[in-house]
CSV table of C-alpha atoms in Angstrom, one decimal:
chain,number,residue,atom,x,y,z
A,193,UNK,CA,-15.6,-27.1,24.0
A,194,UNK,CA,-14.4,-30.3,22.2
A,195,UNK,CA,-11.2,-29.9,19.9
A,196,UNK,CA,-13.8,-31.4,17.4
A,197,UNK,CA,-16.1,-28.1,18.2
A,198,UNK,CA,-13.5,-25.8,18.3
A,199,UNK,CA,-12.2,-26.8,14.7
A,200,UNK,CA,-15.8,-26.7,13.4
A,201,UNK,CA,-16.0,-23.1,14.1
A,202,UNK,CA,-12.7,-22.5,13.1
A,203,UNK,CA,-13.8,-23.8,9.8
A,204,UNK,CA,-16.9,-21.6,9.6
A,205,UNK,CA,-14.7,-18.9,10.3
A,206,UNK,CA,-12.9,-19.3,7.9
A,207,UNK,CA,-15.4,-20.0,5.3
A,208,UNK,CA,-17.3,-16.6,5.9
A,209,UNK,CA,-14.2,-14.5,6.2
A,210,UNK,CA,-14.5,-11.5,3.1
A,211,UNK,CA,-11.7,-12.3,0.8
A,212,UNK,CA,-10.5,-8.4,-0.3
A,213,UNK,CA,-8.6,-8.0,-3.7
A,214,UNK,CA,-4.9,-7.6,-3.7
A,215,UNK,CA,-3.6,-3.8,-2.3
A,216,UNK,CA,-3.1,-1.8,-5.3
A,217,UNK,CA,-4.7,-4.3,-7.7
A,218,UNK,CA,-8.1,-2.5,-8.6
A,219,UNK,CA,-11.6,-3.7,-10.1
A,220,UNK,CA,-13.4,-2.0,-12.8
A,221,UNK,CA,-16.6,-0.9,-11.9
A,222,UNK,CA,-19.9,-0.6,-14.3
A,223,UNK,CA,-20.0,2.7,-12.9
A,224,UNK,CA,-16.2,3.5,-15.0
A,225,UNK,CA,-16.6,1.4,-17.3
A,226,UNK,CA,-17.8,4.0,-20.0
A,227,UNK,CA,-14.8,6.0,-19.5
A,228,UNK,CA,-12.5,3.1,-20.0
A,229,UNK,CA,-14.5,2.9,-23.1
A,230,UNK,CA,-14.4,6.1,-24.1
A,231,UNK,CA,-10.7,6.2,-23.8
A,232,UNK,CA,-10.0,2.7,-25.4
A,233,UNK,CA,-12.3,3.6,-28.3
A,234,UNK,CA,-10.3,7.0,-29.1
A,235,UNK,CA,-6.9,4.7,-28.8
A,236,UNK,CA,-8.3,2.4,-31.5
A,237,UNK,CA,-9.0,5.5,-33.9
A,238,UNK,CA,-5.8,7.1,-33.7
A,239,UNK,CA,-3.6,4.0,-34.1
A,240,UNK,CA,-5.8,3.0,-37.7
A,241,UNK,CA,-5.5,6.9,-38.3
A,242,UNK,CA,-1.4,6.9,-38.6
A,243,UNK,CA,-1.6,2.7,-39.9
A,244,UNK,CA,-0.4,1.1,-37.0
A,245,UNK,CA,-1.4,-2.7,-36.3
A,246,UNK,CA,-2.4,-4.2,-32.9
A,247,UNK,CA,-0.2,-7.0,-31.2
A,248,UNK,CA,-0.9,-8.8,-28.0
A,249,UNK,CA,1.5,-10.4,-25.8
A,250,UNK,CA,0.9,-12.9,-22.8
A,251,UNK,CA,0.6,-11.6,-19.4
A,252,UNK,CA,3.5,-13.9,-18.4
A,253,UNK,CA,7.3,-13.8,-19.9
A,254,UNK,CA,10.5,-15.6,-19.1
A,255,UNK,CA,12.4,-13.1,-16.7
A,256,UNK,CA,15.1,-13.1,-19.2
A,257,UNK,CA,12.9,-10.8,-21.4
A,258,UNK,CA,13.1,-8.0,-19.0
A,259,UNK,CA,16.9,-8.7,-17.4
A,260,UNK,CA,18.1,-8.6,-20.7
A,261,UNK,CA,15.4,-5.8,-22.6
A,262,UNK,CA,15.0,-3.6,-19.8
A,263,UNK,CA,18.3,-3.8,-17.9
A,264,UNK,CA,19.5,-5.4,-14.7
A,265,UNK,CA,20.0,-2.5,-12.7
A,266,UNK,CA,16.8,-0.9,-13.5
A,267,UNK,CA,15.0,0.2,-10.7
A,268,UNK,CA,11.9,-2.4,-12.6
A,269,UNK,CA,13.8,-5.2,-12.3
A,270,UNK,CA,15.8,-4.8,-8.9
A,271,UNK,CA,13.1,-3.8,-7.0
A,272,UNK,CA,9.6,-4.2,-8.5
A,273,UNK,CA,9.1,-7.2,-10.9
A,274,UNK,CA,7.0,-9.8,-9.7
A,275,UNK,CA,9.2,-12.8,-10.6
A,276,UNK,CA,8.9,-16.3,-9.3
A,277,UNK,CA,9.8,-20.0,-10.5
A,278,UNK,CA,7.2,-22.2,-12.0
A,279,UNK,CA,7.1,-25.1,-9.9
A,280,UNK,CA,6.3,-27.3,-12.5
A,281,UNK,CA,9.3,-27.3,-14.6
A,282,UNK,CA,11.6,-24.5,-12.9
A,283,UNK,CA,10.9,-21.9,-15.2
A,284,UNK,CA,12.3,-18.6,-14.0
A,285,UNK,CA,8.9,-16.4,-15.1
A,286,UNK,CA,7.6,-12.9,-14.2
A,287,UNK,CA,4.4,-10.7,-14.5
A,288,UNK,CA,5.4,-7.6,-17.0
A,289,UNK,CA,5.9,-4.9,-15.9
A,290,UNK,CA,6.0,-2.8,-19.2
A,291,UNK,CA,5.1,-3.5,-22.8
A,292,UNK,CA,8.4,-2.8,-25.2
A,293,UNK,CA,10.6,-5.7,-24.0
A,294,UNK,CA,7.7,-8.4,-24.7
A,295,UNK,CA,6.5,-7.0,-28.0
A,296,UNK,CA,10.5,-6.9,-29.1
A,297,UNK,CA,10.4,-10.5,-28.0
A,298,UNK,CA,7.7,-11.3,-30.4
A,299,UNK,CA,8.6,-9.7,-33.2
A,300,UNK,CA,12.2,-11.8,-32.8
A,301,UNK,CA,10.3,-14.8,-32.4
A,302,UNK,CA,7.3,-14.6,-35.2
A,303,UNK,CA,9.7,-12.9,-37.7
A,304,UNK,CA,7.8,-9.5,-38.2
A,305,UNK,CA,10.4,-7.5,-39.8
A,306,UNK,CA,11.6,-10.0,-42.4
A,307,UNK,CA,8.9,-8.3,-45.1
A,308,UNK,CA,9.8,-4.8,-43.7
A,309,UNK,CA,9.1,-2.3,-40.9
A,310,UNK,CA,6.2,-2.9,-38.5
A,311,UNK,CA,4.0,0.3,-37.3
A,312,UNK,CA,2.3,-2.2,-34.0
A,313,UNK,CA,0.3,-1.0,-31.0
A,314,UNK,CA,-0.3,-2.8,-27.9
A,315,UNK,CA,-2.3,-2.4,-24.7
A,316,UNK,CA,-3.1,-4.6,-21.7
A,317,UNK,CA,-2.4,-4.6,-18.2
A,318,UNK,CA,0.7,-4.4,-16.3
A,319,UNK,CA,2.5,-5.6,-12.9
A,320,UNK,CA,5.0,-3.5,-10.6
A,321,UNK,CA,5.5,-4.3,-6.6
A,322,UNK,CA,5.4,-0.7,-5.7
A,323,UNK,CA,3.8,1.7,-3.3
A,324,UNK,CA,0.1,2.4,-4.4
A,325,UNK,CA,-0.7,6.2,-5.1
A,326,UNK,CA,-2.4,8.3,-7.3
A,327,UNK,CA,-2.3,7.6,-10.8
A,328,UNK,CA,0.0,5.0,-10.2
A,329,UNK,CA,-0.8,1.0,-8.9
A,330,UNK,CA,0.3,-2.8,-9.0
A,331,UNK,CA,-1.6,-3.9,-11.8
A,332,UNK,CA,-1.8,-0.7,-14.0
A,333,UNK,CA,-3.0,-0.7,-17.9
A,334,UNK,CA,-0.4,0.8,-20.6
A,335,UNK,CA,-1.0,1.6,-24.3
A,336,UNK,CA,2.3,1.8,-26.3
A,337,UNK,CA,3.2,2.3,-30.0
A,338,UNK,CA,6.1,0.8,-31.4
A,339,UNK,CA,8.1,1.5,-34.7
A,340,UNK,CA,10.2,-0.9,-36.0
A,341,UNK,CA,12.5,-0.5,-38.5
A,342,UNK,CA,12.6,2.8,-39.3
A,343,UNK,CA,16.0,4.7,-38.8
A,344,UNK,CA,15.0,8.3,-39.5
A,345,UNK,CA,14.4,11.3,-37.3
A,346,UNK,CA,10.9,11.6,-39.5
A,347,UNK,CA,9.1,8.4,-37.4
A,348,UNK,CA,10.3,9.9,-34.1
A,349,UNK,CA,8.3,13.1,-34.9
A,350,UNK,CA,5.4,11.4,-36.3
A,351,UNK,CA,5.3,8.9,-33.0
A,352,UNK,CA,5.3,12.4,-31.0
A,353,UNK,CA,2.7,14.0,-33.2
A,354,UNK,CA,0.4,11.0,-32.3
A,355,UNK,CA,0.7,11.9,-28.5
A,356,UNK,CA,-0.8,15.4,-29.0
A,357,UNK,CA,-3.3,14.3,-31.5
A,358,UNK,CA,-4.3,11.9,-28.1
A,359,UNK,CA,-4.0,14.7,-26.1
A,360,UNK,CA,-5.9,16.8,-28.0
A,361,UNK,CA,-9.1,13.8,-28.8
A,362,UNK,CA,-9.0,13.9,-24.6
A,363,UNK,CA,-9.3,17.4,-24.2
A,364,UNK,CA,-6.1,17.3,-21.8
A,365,UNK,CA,-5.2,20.5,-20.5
A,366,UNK,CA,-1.9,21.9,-19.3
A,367,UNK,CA,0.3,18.9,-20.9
A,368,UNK,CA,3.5,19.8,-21.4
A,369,UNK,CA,6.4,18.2,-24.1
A,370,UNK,CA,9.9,17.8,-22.8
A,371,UNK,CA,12.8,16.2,-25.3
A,372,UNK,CA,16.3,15.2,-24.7
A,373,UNK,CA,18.3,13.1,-26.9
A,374,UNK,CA,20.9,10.5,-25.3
A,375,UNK,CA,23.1,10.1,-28.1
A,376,UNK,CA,24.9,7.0,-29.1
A,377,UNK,CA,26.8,4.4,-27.0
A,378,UNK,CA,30.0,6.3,-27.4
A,379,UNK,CA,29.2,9.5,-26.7
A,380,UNK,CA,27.0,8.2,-23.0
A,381,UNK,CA,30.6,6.5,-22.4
A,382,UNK,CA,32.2,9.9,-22.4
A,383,UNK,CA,29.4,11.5,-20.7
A,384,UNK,CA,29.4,8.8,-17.7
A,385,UNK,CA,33.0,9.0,-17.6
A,386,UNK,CA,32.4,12.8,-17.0
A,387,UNK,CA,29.3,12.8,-14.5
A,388,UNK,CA,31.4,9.9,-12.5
A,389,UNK,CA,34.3,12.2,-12.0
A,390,UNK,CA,32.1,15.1,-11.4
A,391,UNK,CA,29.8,12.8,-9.0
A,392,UNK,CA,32.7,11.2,-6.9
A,393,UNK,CA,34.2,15.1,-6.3
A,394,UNK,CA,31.0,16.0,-4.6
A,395,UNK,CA,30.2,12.3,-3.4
A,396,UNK,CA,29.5,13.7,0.0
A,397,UNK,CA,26.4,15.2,-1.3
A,398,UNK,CA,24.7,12.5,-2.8
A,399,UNK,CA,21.7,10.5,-1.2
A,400,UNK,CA,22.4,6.7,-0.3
A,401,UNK,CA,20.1,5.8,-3.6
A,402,UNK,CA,22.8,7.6,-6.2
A,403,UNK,CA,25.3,6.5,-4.6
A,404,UNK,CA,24.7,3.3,-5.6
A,405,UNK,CA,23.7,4.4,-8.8
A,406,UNK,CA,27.3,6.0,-9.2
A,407,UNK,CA,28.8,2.5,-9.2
A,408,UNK,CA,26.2,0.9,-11.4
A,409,UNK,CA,23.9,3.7,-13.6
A,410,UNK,CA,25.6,7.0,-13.0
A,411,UNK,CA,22.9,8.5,-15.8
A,412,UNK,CA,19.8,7.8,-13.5
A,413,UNK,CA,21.4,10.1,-11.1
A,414,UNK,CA,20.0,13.0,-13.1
A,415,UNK,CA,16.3,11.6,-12.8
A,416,UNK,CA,16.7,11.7,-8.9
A,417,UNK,CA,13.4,13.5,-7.4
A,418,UNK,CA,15.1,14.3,-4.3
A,419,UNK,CA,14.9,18.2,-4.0
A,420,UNK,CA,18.2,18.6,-1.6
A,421,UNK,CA,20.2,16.9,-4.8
A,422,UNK,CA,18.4,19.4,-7.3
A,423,UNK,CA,21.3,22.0,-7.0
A,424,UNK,CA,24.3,19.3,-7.7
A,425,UNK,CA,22.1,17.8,-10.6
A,426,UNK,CA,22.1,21.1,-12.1
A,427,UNK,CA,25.6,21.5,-12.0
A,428,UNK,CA,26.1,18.2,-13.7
A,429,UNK,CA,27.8,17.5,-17.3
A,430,UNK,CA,25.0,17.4,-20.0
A,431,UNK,CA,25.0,14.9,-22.5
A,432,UNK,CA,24.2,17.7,-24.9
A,433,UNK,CA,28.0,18.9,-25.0
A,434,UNK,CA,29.0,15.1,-25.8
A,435,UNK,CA,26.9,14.5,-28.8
A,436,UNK,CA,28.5,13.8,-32.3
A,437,UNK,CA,27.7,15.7,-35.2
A,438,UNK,CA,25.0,12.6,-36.4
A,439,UNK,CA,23.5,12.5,-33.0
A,440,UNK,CA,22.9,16.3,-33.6
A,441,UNK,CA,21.9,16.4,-36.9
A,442,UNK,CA,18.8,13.8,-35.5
A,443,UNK,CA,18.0,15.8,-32.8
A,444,UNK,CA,17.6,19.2,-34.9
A,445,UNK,CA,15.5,17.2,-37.5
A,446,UNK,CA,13.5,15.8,-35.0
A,447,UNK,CA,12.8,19.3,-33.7
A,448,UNK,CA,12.4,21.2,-36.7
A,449,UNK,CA,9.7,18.7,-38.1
A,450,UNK,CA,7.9,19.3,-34.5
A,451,UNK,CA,8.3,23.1,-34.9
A,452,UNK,CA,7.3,22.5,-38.7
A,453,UNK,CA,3.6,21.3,-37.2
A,454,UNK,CA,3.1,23.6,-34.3
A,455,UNK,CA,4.6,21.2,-31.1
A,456,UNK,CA,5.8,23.2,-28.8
A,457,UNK,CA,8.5,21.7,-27.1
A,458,UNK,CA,11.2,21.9,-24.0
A,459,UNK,CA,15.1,20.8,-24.1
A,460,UNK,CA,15.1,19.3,-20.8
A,461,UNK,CA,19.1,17.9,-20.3
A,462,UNK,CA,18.2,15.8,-17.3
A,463,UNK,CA,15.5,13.8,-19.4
A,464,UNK,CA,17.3,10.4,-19.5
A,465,UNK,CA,14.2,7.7,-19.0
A,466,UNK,CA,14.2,4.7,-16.4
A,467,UNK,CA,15.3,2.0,-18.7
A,468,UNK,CA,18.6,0.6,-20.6
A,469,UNK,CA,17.5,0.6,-24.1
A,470,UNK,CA,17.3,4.0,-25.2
A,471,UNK,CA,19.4,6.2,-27.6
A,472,UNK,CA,19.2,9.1,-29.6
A,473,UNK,CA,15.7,10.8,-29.0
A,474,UNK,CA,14.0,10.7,-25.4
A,475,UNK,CA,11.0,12.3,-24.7
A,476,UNK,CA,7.8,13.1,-22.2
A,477,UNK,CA,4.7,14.5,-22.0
A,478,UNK,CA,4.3,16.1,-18.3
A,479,UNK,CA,2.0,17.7,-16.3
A,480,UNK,CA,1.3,19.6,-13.1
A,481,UNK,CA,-2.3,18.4,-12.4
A,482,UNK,CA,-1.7,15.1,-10.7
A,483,UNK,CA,0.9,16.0,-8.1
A,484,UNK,CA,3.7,14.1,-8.0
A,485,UNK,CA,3.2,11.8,-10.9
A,486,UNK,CA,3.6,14.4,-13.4
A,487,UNK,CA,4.7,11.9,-16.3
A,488,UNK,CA,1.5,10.8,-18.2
A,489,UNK,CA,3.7,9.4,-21.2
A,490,UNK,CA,7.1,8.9,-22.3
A,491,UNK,CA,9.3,6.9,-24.9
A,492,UNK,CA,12.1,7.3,-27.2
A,493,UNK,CA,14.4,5.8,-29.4
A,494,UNK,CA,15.9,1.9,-28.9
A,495,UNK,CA,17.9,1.3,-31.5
A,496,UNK,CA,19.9,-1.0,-29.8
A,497,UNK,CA,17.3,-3.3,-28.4
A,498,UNK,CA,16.3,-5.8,-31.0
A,499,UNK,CA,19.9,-6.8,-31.3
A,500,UNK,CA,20.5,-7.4,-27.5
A,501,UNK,CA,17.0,-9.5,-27.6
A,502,UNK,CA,18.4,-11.7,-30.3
A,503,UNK,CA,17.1,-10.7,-33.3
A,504,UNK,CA,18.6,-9.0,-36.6
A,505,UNK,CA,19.9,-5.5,-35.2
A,506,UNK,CA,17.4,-3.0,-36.4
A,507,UNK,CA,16.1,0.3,-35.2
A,508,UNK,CA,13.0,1.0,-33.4
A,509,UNK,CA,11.5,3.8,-31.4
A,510,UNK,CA,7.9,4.3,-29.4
A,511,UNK,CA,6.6,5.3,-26.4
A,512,UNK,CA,3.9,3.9,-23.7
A,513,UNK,CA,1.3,6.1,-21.5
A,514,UNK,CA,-0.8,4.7,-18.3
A,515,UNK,CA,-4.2,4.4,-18.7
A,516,UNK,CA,-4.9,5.1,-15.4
A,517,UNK,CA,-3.2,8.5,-15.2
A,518,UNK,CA,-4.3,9.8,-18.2
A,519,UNK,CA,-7.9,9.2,-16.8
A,520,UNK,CA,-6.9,10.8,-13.6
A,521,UNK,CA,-6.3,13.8,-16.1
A,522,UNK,CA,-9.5,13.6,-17.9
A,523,UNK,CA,-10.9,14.2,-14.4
A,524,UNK,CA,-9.1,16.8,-13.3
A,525,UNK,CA,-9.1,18.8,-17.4
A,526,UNK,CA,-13.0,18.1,-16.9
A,527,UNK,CA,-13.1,16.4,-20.0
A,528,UNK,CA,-14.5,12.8,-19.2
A,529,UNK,CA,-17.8,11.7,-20.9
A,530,UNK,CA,-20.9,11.9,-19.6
A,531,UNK,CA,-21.9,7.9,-18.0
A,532,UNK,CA,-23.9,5.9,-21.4
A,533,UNK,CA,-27.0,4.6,-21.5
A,534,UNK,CA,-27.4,1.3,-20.6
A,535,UNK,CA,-29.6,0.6,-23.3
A,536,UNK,CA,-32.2,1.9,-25.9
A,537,UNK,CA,-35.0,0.5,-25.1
A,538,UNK,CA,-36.1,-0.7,-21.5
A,539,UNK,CA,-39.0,-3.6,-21.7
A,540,UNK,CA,-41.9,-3.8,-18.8
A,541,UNK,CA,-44.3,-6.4,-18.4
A,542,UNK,CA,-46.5,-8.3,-15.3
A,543,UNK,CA,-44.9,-11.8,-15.3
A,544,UNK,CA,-47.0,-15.2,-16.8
A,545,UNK,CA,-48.2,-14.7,-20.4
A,546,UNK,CA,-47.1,-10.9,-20.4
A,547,UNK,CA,-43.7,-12.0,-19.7
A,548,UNK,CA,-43.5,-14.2,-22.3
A,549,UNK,CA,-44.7,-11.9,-24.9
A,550,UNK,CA,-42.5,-9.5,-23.5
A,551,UNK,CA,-38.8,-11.3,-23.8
A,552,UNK,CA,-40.3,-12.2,-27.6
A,553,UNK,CA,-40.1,-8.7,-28.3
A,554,UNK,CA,-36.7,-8.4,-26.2
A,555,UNK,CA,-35.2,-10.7,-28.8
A,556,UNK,CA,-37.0,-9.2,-32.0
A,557,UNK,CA,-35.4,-6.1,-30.1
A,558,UNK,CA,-31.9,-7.2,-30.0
A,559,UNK,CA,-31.7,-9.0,-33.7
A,560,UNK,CA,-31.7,-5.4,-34.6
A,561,UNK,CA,-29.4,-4.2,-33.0
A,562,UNK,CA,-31.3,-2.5,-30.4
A,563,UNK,CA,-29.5,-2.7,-26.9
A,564,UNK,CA,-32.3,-4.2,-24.9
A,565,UNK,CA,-33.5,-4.6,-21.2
A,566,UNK,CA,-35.9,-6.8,-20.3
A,567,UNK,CA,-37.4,-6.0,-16.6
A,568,UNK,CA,-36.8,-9.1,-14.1
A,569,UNK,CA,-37.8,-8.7,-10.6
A,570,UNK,CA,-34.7,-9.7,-8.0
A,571,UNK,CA,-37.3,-12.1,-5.7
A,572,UNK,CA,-38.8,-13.7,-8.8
A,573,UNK,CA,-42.3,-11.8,-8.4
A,574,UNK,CA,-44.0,-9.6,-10.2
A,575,UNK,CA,-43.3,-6.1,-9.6
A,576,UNK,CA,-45.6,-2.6,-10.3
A,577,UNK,CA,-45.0,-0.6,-13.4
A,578,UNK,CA,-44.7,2.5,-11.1
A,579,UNK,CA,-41.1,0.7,-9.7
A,580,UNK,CA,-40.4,-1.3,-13.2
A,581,UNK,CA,-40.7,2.1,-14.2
A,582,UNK,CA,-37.9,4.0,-12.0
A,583,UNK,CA,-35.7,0.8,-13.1
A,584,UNK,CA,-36.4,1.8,-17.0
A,585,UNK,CA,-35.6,5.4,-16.2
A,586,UNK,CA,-32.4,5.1,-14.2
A,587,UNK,CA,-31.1,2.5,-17.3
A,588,UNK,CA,-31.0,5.6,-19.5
A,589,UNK,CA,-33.3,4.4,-22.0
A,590,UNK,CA,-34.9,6.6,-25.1
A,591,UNK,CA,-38.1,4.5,-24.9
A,592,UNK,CA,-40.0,1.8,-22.7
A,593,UNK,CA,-42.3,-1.2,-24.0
A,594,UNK,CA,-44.6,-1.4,-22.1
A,595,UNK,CA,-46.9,-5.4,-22.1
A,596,UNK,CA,-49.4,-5.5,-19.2
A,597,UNK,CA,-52.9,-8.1,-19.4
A,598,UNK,CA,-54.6,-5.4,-21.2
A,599,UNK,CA,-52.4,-4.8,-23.6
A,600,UNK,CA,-51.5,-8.2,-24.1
A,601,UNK,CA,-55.7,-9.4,-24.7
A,602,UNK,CA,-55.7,-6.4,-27.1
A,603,UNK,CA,-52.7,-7.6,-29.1
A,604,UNK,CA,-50.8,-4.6,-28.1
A,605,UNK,CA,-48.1,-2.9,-26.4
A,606,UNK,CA,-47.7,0.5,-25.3
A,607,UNK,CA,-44.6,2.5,-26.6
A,608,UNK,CA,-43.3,5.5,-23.9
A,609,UNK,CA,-41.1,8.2,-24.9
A,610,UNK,CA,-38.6,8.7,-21.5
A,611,UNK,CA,-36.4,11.1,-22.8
A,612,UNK,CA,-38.3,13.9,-24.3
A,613,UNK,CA,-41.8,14.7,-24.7
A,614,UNK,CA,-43.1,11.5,-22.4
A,615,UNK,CA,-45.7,10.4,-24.9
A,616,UNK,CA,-47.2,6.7,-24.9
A,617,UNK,CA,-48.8,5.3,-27.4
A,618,UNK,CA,-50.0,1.8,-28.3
A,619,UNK,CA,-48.5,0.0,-30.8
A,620,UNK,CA,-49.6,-3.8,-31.8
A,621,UNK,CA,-47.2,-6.6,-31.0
A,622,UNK,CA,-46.1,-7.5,-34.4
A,623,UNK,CA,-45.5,-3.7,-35.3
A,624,UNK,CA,-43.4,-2.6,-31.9
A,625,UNK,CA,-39.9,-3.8,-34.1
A,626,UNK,CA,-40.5,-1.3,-36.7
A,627,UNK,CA,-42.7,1.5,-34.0
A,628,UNK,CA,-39.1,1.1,-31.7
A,629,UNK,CA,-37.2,1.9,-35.2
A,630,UNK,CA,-38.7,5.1,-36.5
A,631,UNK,CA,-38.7,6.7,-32.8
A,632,UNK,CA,-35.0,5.6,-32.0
A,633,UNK,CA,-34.6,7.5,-35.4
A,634,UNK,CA,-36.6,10.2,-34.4
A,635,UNK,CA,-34.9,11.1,-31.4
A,636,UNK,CA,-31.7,10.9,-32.8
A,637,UNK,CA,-32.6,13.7,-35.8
């Protein structure tokens, strides 16, 4: 074989090679897409129920947003940001990997709280280098509500209340609120110089991740899953004890105005969150249904945050679920809807003039706002009613149209009934708008 050969089919090779998606990085399918729907559509109803406003942020930041937002010695941006340099202009730029430190940036940058506090909402997808699981991938999709500007304990609770109005829309079972509150700056600064002295006593114990964390996040030590560390953990100094009389006085307010409206909730001590920017009120929804990933939502106050991204200090609080997760959950609470229809009405016809006549009556169909198939064969040729009409059933539709020579010389078109009592009758042309009306009607009463 010639080297000229030999390249040739190395080139064919190559060009018929399947090209697989990225690991972790998933399609939606037409056969989900309802659910998504379902769930998206719900989100959009509760956010316009409590007046909150929707903001949308690009896909890519500057690093900097998430260095400085998130924190530097985050597990996010040590070990799973995808961040590279624009090779255009140098640009240090990364994917995001959550939705608070971006929509903080905007606000700064656009000016939203110079005529007052901002109720926003956000959703969109997301980007973190870790290992795939359940519940939990690469490119993942977050909805998040953020509160800007408020200072009192009363948005915290109402933020909260929005979570189990969610849960309840979903029909979530088993979903479970934990709450913690982290203070102020001061009082962590006693607290972490108390867990460090506790910590470096029984350094011995600690797995090689904490000890790290001892030097640079002493806090995150409490979130450690690792089961041998559980009984240390426990023994730790809880932020509780450290807490001023303020920092108490938001907590109890926060909890009374939950117990005010029926949310149960848990004091769980440990409760710290994976990022930098939190104070005062932390928080969770959990769950035993998916395994390990038993955090379908969390957030908290960030008082702090607006001030360290630039802006005019001001407070803000919110929290952020994964879409994916919580539709995991639907799953397993049985609660997802049933798959949609793919249309209302499914058209039929026998190709040439019947075809024509037929995608005139698809339009009529559509300028009123009835969702609309019109049957074409895959090889271009006419195909039987008996298989158009296994096509029209499996779309779902109510009703078929039905335009075959004889109808068409009569002036006519037959109207079938798919979903209940399988009647046909004919209809002519000019009357199958207002025929398809009064039985979509019909079968809706």
């Amino acid at each position: 074989m010639t080297d000229q050969n030999a390249q040739a089919k190395v080139q064919k090779t190559q060009k018929t090679q399947k090209i697989n998606g990225v690991r972790g990085m998933n399609d939606l399918l037409p056969a989900d897409a309802a659910q998504w729907a379902h769930l998206e559509h719900v989100l959009r109803d509760l956010t316009r129920a409590y007046g909150y406003e929707f903001l949308r942020t690009p896909i890519v930041e500057a690093t900097a947003v998430f260095q400085r937002g998130i924190g530097e010695v985050t597990d996010i941006v040590e070990k799973e940001m995808y961040s590279f340099e624009d090779r255009l202009n140098g640009e240090q730029l990364t994917l995001r990997p959550e939705g608070t430190a971006a929509l903080v940036r905007s606000v700064i940058e656009n000016n939203l709280l110079y005529e007052g506090p901002k109720r926003l909402w956000y959703t969109g997808p997301m980007f973190r280098h870790e290992r795939p699981q359940r519940g939990r991938y690469r490119q993942f999709h977050q909805f998040g509500i953020e509160a800007l500007g408020f200072a009192g304990p009363d948005i915290d609770a109402e933020i909260i209340l929005m979570g189990q109005r969610l849960w309840d829309e979903l029909g979530l079972k088993g979903v479970r609120l934990e709450i913690n509150s982290l203070g102020q700056a001061t009082e962590r600064a006693e607290h972490r110089a108390a867990l460090v002295t506790y910590f470096e006593k029984n350094k011995a114990q600690l797995d090689e991740d904490s000890q790290r964390r001892l030097i640079t996040n002493p806090l995150r030590i409490l979130d450690s899953k690792n089961p041998e560390m559980q009984t240390l953990i426990e023994g730790a100094p809880k932020l509780l004890d450290f807490l001023g009389e303020e920092s108490l006085k938001h907590f109890n307010a926060v909890q009374a105005l939950l117990k005010a409206n029926n949310i149960p909730c848990k004091i769980n001590p440990r409760l710290v969150r994976g990022l930098d920017y939190y104070n005062l009120t932390v928080f969770e929804w959990v769950t035993d249904e998916l395994g390990a990933q038993g955090t379908i939502a969390g957030g908290g106050r960030y008082d702090p945050l607006i001030e360290r991204m630039g802006g005019k200090a001001a407070p803000a609080c919110g929290w952020a679920m994964g879409m994916e997760r919580v539709l995991e959950l639907m799953k397993v609470s049985g609660s997802l809807p049933e798959t949609q229809a793919q249309c209302d009405i499914f058209v039929l016809h026998q190709g040439g003039e019947t075809l024509t006549a037929a995608m005139i009556i698809a339009e009529r169909l559509r300028s009123a706002g009835i969702d609309t198939i019109l049957f074409c064969p895959p090889d271009g040729q006419s195909a039987s009613f008996k298989s158009q009409m296994k096509k029209a059933d499996s779309s779902g539709a109510a009703f078929a149209v039905i335009i075959g020579p004889d109808e068409l010389a009569k002036n006519e078109a037959q109207l079938k009934d798919l979903r209940g009592t399988g009647e046909q009758k004919s209809v002519p042309l000019d009357d199958v708008l207002g025929a398809a009306i009064d039985a979509l009607v019909g079968a809706s009463e």
